[in-house]
PDB file of C-alpha atoms in Angstrom:
ATOM      1  CA  MET C   1      -0.372  -0.030   0.073  1.00 55.00           C
ATOM      2  CA  GLU C   2       3.173   2.722   0.301  1.00 69.00           C
ATOM      3  CA  LYS C   3       3.677   2.020  -2.780  1.00 64.00           C
ATOM      4  CA  ASP C   4       0.734   3.341  -3.794  1.00 72.00           C
ATOM      5  CA  LYS C   5       0.233   6.078  -1.891  1.00 73.00           C
ATOM      6  CA  VAL C   6       4.208   7.315  -3.884  1.00 73.00           C
ATOM      7  CA  ILE C   7       2.597   6.504  -6.933  1.00 75.00           C
ATOM      8  CA  ALA C   8      -0.883   8.710  -6.282  1.00 71.00           C
ATOM      9  CA  ASN C   9       1.913  11.107  -4.271  1.00 77.00           C
ATOM     10  CA  VAL C  10       3.771  11.694  -7.818  1.00 84.00           C
ATOM     11  CA  PHE C  11       1.695  11.466 -10.505  1.00 89.00           C
ATOM     12  CA  ARG C  12      -1.241  14.022  -8.434  1.00 86.00           C
ATOM     13  CA  ASP C  13      -1.016  17.464 -10.650  1.00 91.00           C
ATOM     14  CA  PHE C  14      -1.384  15.887 -13.615  1.00 95.00           C
ATOM     15  CA  SER C  15      -5.386  17.034 -15.390  1.00 94.00           C
ATOM     16  CA  CYS C  16      -4.032  16.276 -19.603  1.00 96.00           C
ATOM     17  CA  TRP C  17      -3.711  12.470 -21.076  1.00 97.00           C
ATOM     18  CA  PHE C  18      -1.524  11.690 -23.931  1.00 98.00           C
ATOM     19  CA  GLY C  19      -2.205   8.522 -25.301  1.00 98.00           C
ATOM     20  CA  LEU C  20      -0.144   7.450 -28.503  1.00 98.00           C
ATOM     21  CA  ASP C  21      -0.306   4.031 -30.063  1.00 96.00           C
ATOM     22  CA  LEU C  22       2.591   4.590 -32.672  1.00 95.00           C
ATOM     23  CA  SER C  23       2.610   2.315 -36.056  1.00 92.00           C
ATOM     24  CA  LEU C  24       3.650   2.907 -39.116  1.00 90.00           C
ATOM     25  CA  THR C  25       0.079   2.594 -41.212  1.00 89.00           C
ATOM     26  CA  ALA C  26      -1.576   4.790 -38.313  1.00 93.00           C
ATOM     27  CA  THR C  27      -0.968   6.152 -34.959  1.00 96.00           C
ATOM     28  CA  GLY C  28      -3.730   7.246 -32.714  1.00 97.00           C
ATOM     29  CA  LEU C  29      -3.366   9.855 -30.460  1.00 97.00           C
ATOM     30  CA  SER C  30      -6.031  10.645 -28.177  1.00 96.00           C
ATOM     31  CA  VAL C  31      -5.985  13.189 -24.853  1.00 96.00           C
ATOM     32  CA  LEU C  32      -8.047  14.076 -21.797  1.00 95.00           C
ATOM     33  CA  TYR C  33      -8.738  16.700 -20.247  1.00 93.00           C
ATOM     34  CA  GLN C  34      -9.052  16.886 -16.001  1.00 89.00           C
ATOM     35  CA  ASP C  35     -11.763  19.835 -16.252  1.00 78.00           C
ATOM     36  CA  ILE C  36     -13.932  18.725 -18.992  1.00 64.00           C
ATOM     37  CA  LYS C  37     -15.217  15.843 -17.651  1.00 66.00           C
ATOM     38  CA  LEU C  38     -12.466  13.432 -18.671  1.00 63.00           C
ATOM     39  CA  ASP C  39     -12.892  14.322 -22.724  1.00 69.00           C
ATOM     40  CA  GLY C  40     -10.660  15.824 -25.747  1.00 80.00           C
ATOM     41  CA  TYR C  41     -10.155  14.168 -28.019  1.00 86.00           C
ATOM     42  CA  ARG C  42      -8.558  11.284 -30.792  1.00 92.00           C
ATOM     43  CA  TYR C  43      -8.098  10.620 -34.199  1.00 90.00           C
ATOM     44  CA  THR C  44      -5.742   8.870 -36.356  1.00 95.00           C
ATOM     45  CA  LEU C  45      -2.645  10.735 -38.050  1.00 94.00           C
ATOM     46  CA  THR C  46      -2.010   8.030 -41.731  1.00 94.00           C
ATOM     47  CA  SER C  47       1.058   8.931 -44.377  1.00 93.00           C
ATOM     48  CA  PRO C  48       1.059   7.300 -48.120  1.00 94.00           C
ATOM     49  CA  HIS C  49       4.322   7.689 -47.602  1.00 94.00           C
ATOM     50  CA  LYS C  50       7.230   5.348 -46.688  1.00 93.00           C
ATOM     51  CA  GLY C  51      10.715   6.025 -44.930  1.00 92.00           C
ATOM     52  CA  PRO C  52      11.575  10.089 -43.782  1.00 94.00           C
ATOM     53  CA  ARG C  53       8.853  11.552 -45.690  1.00 96.00           C
ATOM     54  CA  ARG C  54       6.479   9.498 -43.451  1.00 94.00           C
ATOM     55  CA  LEU C  55       8.532   9.979 -40.237  1.00 95.00           C
ATOM     56  CA  SER C  56       8.700  13.808 -41.305  1.00 95.00           C
ATOM     57  CA  GLU C  57       5.075  13.463 -41.318  1.00 95.00           C
ATOM     58  CA  PHE C  58       4.411  12.445 -38.109  1.00 95.00           C
ATOM     59  CA  ALA C  59       6.953  14.428 -36.307  1.00 94.00           C
ATOM     60  CA  ASN C  60       4.874  17.445 -37.945  1.00 95.00           C
ATOM     61  CA  HIS C  61       1.651  16.174 -36.218  1.00 95.00           C
ATOM     62  CA  ILE C  62       2.713  15.464 -33.174  1.00 95.00           C
ATOM     63  CA  LYS C  63       4.252  18.577 -33.464  1.00 96.00           C
ATOM     64  CA  LEU C  64       0.647  20.572 -33.799  1.00 95.00           C
ATOM     65  CA  ALA C  65      -0.425  17.817 -31.390  1.00 95.00           C
ATOM     66  CA  ALA C  66       1.844  19.180 -28.291  1.00 97.00           C
ATOM     67  CA  GLU C  67       1.361  22.678 -29.502  1.00 96.00           C
ATOM     68  CA  GLN C  68      -2.354  21.881 -29.390  1.00 93.00           C
ATOM     69  CA  ILE C  69      -2.323  20.327 -25.840  1.00 95.00           C
ATOM     70  CA  LEU C  70       0.781  23.376 -24.535  1.00 96.00           C
ATOM     71  CA  ALA C  71      -2.286  26.124 -25.617  1.00 94.00           C
ATOM     72  CA  TYR C  72      -4.943  23.998 -22.640  1.00 91.00           C
ATOM     73  CA  ARG C  73      -2.175  22.948 -20.243  1.00 94.00           C
ATOM     74  CA  PRO C  74       1.411  23.444 -19.093  1.00 97.00           C
ATOM     75  CA  ALA C  75       3.463  21.140 -19.861  1.00 97.00           C
ATOM     76  CA  SER C  76       4.126  19.679 -16.235  1.00 96.00           C
ATOM     77  CA  GLU C  77       0.298  18.957 -16.239  1.00 96.00           C
ATOM     78  CA  VAL C  78       0.622  16.868 -19.288  1.00 97.00           C
ATOM     79  CA  LEU C  79       1.348  12.657 -18.723  1.00 97.00           C
ATOM     80  CA  VAL C  80       2.262  10.939 -21.550  1.00 98.00           C
ATOM     81  CA  CYS C  81       1.376   7.715 -22.494  1.00 98.00           C
ATOM     82  CA  ILE C  82       3.224   5.375 -25.589  1.00 98.00           C
ATOM     83  CA  GLU C  83       2.819   1.878 -25.734  1.00 96.00           C
ATOM     84  CA  ASN C  84       5.513  -0.032 -26.593  1.00 93.00           C
ATOM     85  CA  TYR C  85       6.950  -2.002 -29.438  1.00 84.00           C
ATOM     86  CA  ALA C  86       4.815  -5.135 -30.613  1.00 73.00           C
ATOM     87  CA  PHE C  87       8.628  -6.603 -30.866  1.00 62.00           C
ATOM     88  CA  SER C  88       7.217  -9.389 -31.873  1.00 62.00           C
ATOM     89  CA  GLN C  89       6.811  -7.755 -36.041  1.00 59.00           C
ATOM     90  CA  PHE C  90       9.869  -8.852 -36.869  1.00 60.00           C
ATOM     91  CA  GLY C  91      11.530  -6.986 -39.103  1.00 63.00           C
ATOM     92  CA  LYS C  92       9.666  -4.283 -39.295  1.00 76.00           C
ATOM     93  CA  ILE C  93      10.728  -3.512 -35.461  1.00 79.00           C
ATOM     94  CA  VAL C  94      13.530  -1.178 -36.557  1.00 83.00           C
ATOM     95  CA  HIS C  95      11.250   0.806 -38.749  1.00 84.00           C
ATOM     96  CA  LEU C  96       8.730   1.364 -35.683  1.00 88.00           C
ATOM     97  CA  GLY C  97      11.945   2.187 -33.656  1.00 89.00           C
ATOM     98  CA  GLU C  98      13.213   5.459 -35.823  1.00 92.00           C
ATOM     99  CA  LEU C  99       8.952   6.012 -35.898  1.00 94.00           C
ATOM    100  CA  GLY C 100       9.101   6.528 -31.874  1.00 94.00           C
ATOM    101  CA  GLY C 101      12.617   8.294 -31.542  1.00 95.00           C
ATOM    102  CA  VAL C 102      10.620  10.816 -34.295  1.00 96.00           C
ATOM    103  CA  VAL C 103       7.922  11.050 -31.612  1.00 96.00           C
ATOM    104  CA  LYS C 104       9.685  10.701 -27.853  1.00 96.00           C
ATOM    105  CA  GLN C 105      12.049  13.339 -29.939  1.00 96.00           C
ATOM    106  CA  ASN C 106       9.458  15.758 -30.504  1.00 96.00           C
ATOM    107  CA  LEU C 107       7.607  15.570 -27.538  1.00 97.00           C
ATOM    108  CA  PHE C 108      11.039  15.822 -25.828  1.00 96.00           C
ATOM    109  CA  ASP C 109      11.398  19.233 -27.649  1.00 96.00           C
ATOM    110  CA  ALA C 110       7.715  20.778 -27.342  1.00 96.00           C
ATOM    111  CA  GLY C 111       8.641  20.719 -23.798  1.00 96.00           C
ATOM    112  CA  LEU C 112       6.418  16.954 -22.815  1.00 97.00           C
ATOM    113  CA  SER C 113       8.902  14.591 -21.123  1.00 96.00           C
ATOM    114  CA  ASN C 114       7.030  12.830 -19.191  1.00 96.00           C
ATOM    115  CA  ILE C 115       6.662   9.566 -21.010  1.00 97.00           C
ATOM    116  CA  LEU C 116       5.478   6.582 -20.217  1.00 97.00           C
ATOM    117  CA  VAL C 117       6.143   3.532 -21.708  1.00 97.00           C
ATOM    118  CA  TYR C 118       4.103   0.427 -21.195  1.00 97.00           C
ATOM    119  CA  PRO C 119       3.110  -3.207 -22.939  1.00 95.00           C
ATOM    120  CA  PRO C 120       0.710  -4.142 -25.459  1.00 93.00           C
ATOM    121  CA  THR C 121      -0.385  -6.940 -22.876  1.00 93.00           C
ATOM    122  CA  THR C 122      -0.667  -4.958 -20.591  1.00 96.00           C
ATOM    123  CA  LEU C 123      -2.874  -1.662 -21.967  1.00 94.00           C
ATOM    124  CA  LYS C 124      -5.194  -4.975 -23.047  1.00 95.00           C
ATOM    125  CA  LYS C 125      -5.112  -6.153 -19.774  1.00 96.00           C
ATOM    126  CA  PHE C 126      -6.625  -2.649 -18.523  1.00 97.00           C
ATOM    127  CA  ALA C 127      -9.610  -2.014 -21.234  1.00 96.00           C
ATOM    128  CA  THR C 128     -10.400  -6.052 -20.851  1.00 96.00           C
ATOM    129  CA  GLY C 129      -8.913  -7.432 -18.151  1.00 94.00           C
ATOM    130  CA  LYS C 130      -7.360 -10.183 -20.260  1.00 90.00           C
ATOM    131  CA  GLY C 131      -3.433  -9.225 -21.161  1.00 86.00           C
ATOM    132  CA  VAL C 132      -3.981 -11.300 -24.837  1.00 87.00           C
ATOM    133  CA  ALA C 133      -7.832  -9.746 -26.403  1.00 85.00           C
ATOM    134  CA  GLU C 134      -8.579  -9.526 -30.008  1.00 86.00           C
ATOM    135  CA  LYS C 135      -8.709  -5.170 -31.585  1.00 82.00           C
ATOM    136  CA  GLY C 136     -12.238  -5.754 -31.481  1.00 90.00           C
ATOM    137  CA  LEU C 137     -12.723  -6.116 -28.383  1.00 95.00           C
ATOM    138  CA  VAL C 138     -10.720  -3.758 -27.154  1.00 96.00           C
ATOM    139  CA  MET C 139     -12.829  -1.396 -29.131  1.00 95.00           C
ATOM    140  CA  THR C 140     -15.775  -2.571 -27.578  1.00 96.00           C
ATOM    141  CA  ASN C 141     -14.812  -2.480 -23.883  1.00 95.00           C
ATOM    142  CA  VAL C 142     -14.055   1.225 -25.162  1.00 96.00           C
ATOM    143  CA  TYR C 143     -16.786   1.681 -25.648  1.00 96.00           C
ATOM    144  CA  LYS C 144     -18.306  -0.168 -22.853  1.00 96.00           C
ATOM    145  CA  ARG C 145     -16.381   1.195 -19.516  1.00 94.00           C
ATOM    146  CA  TRP C 146     -16.241   4.643 -20.303  1.00 93.00           C
ATOM    147  CA  ASP C 147     -19.359   4.824 -23.662  1.00 93.00           C
ATOM    148  CA  VAL C 148     -16.443   6.702 -25.688  1.00 93.00           C
ATOM    149  CA  ASP C 149     -16.998   5.313 -29.479  1.00 92.00           C
ATOM    150  CA  THR C 150     -13.457   5.342 -31.419  1.00 94.00           C
ATOM    151  CA  SER C 151     -13.240   5.286 -34.673  1.00 93.00           C
ATOM    152  CA  ASN C 152     -10.358   2.357 -34.795  1.00 96.00           C
ATOM    153  CA  ASN C 153      -8.886  -0.203 -33.306  1.00 95.00           C
ATOM    154  CA  ASN C 154      -5.611   3.472 -32.856  1.00 95.00           C
ATOM    155  CA  GLU C 155      -7.859   5.425 -31.599  1.00 97.00           C
ATOM    156  CA  ALA C 156      -9.382   3.257 -29.553  1.00 97.00           C
ATOM    157  CA  ASP C 157      -5.597   1.835 -28.072  1.00 97.00           C
ATOM    158  CA  ALA C 158      -5.202   5.520 -27.547  1.00 97.00           C
ATOM    159  CA  TYR C 159      -8.123   6.117 -25.530  1.00 97.00           C
ATOM    160  CA  VAL C 160      -6.634   3.490 -23.052  1.00 97.00           C
ATOM    161  CA  LEU C 161      -3.819   3.955 -23.795  1.00 98.00           C
ATOM    162  CA  SER C 162      -4.139   8.034 -22.141  1.00 97.00           C
ATOM    163  CA  ARG C 163      -7.065   6.763 -19.320  1.00 97.00           C
ATOM    164  CA  LEU C 164      -3.525   4.958 -18.057  1.00 97.00           C
ATOM    165  CA  GLY C 165      -1.820   7.885 -17.286  1.00 97.00           C
ATOM    166  CA  HIS C 166      -5.880   9.347 -15.502  1.00 95.00           C
ATOM    167  CA  CYS C 167      -5.263   5.992 -13.268  1.00 95.00           C
ATOM    168  CA  LEU C 168      -2.193   6.982 -12.222  1.00 94.00           C
ATOM    169  CA  CYS C 169      -3.373  10.043 -10.944  1.00 92.00           C
ATOM    170  CA  TYR C 170      -7.393   8.877  -9.339  1.00 91.00           C
ATOM    171  CA  PRO C 171      -7.092   5.174  -8.347  1.00 91.00           C
ATOM    172  CA  GLU C 172      -9.931   5.306  -6.772  1.00 91.00           C
ATOM    173  CA  THR C 173     -12.430   5.214 -10.388  1.00 91.00           C
ATOM    174  CA  TYR C 174     -10.115   2.556 -10.996  1.00 95.00           C
ATOM    175  CA  THR C 175     -10.844  -1.527 -10.514  1.00 96.00           C
ATOM    176  CA  GLU C 176      -8.210  -3.355  -8.435  1.00 96.00           C
ATOM    177  CA  PHE C 177      -6.572  -5.285 -12.349  1.00 95.00           C
ATOM    178  CA  GLN C 178      -6.805  -1.456 -13.888  1.00 97.00           C
ATOM    179  CA  ARG C 179      -4.661  -0.255 -11.039  1.00 95.00           C
ATOM    180  CA  GLU C 180      -2.195  -2.928 -11.383  1.00 95.00           C
ATOM    181  CA  ALA C 181      -1.864  -2.450 -15.145  1.00 96.00           C
ATOM    182  CA  SER C 182      -0.971   1.311 -14.328  1.00 96.00           C
ATOM    183  CA  LYS C 183       1.187   0.559 -12.308  1.00 95.00           C
ATOM    184  CA  LYS C 184       3.273  -2.091 -14.903  1.00 95.00           C
ATOM    185  CA  PHE C 185       5.034   0.965 -16.978  1.00 95.00           C
ATOM    186  CA  GLN C 186       8.525   2.212 -17.817  1.00 93.00           C
ATOM    187  CA  LEU C 187      10.409   5.666 -18.327  1.00 92.00           C
ATOM    188  CA  ALA C 188      11.118   6.635 -21.682  1.00 88.00           C
TER     189      ALA C 188
END
C-alpha cells in the first residue's frame, strides 16, 4: 500500500493525459483533459509515404498536437503514455524504433518530457481484464466502460493509454486490475 501512496503523490498534479498508439500505417492519438469531464479528442495519423518522408509527416503532426495541448496546459501537467513496440513484428521493429525515436524527440523538444511506456499486453489487460485480446474487443470495451466511440483500433488503444495515465492520478475511480495494470510502465 505504501507504493500506491507514493505513486498517487508523484502523479497527482497531472491534468492532461496524451495517449499514443504508434504504428507505421496509422498512429492513434488521444487527449483527455481533467476539467472537461475527462473528455478531449481522438484521431488517427496516416501517411501514404514510407521512409523519411513518413517520419517527417508524423513528426509534424506530433508537433502540432503538442502545440494544441500546450495551448491549454503547461507541460508540467501533461502525462504522455505510449504503447511500447510490438517486438513480435520481426522486420518492422527497426522502422517502429525510428518512429518511436522521432515521436519521443518531438515530444521532448516541445517540452513534454513526462513520458511513460506501456507494454501492449498491459493496455489490453487494462481495457478488457485480459492481457491477450483481439483489437475489436478493446474497442468494444472502450465503448462499454467509458461510453467512448472510437473510429478504429488505433484510436481505441490510444484512448486506453490516456486512461492508464489518468488511473495513476485518480486510482480510486478504477478497478483493482486496472490500478495494477497502470503501474506497469517504464520511463521513456
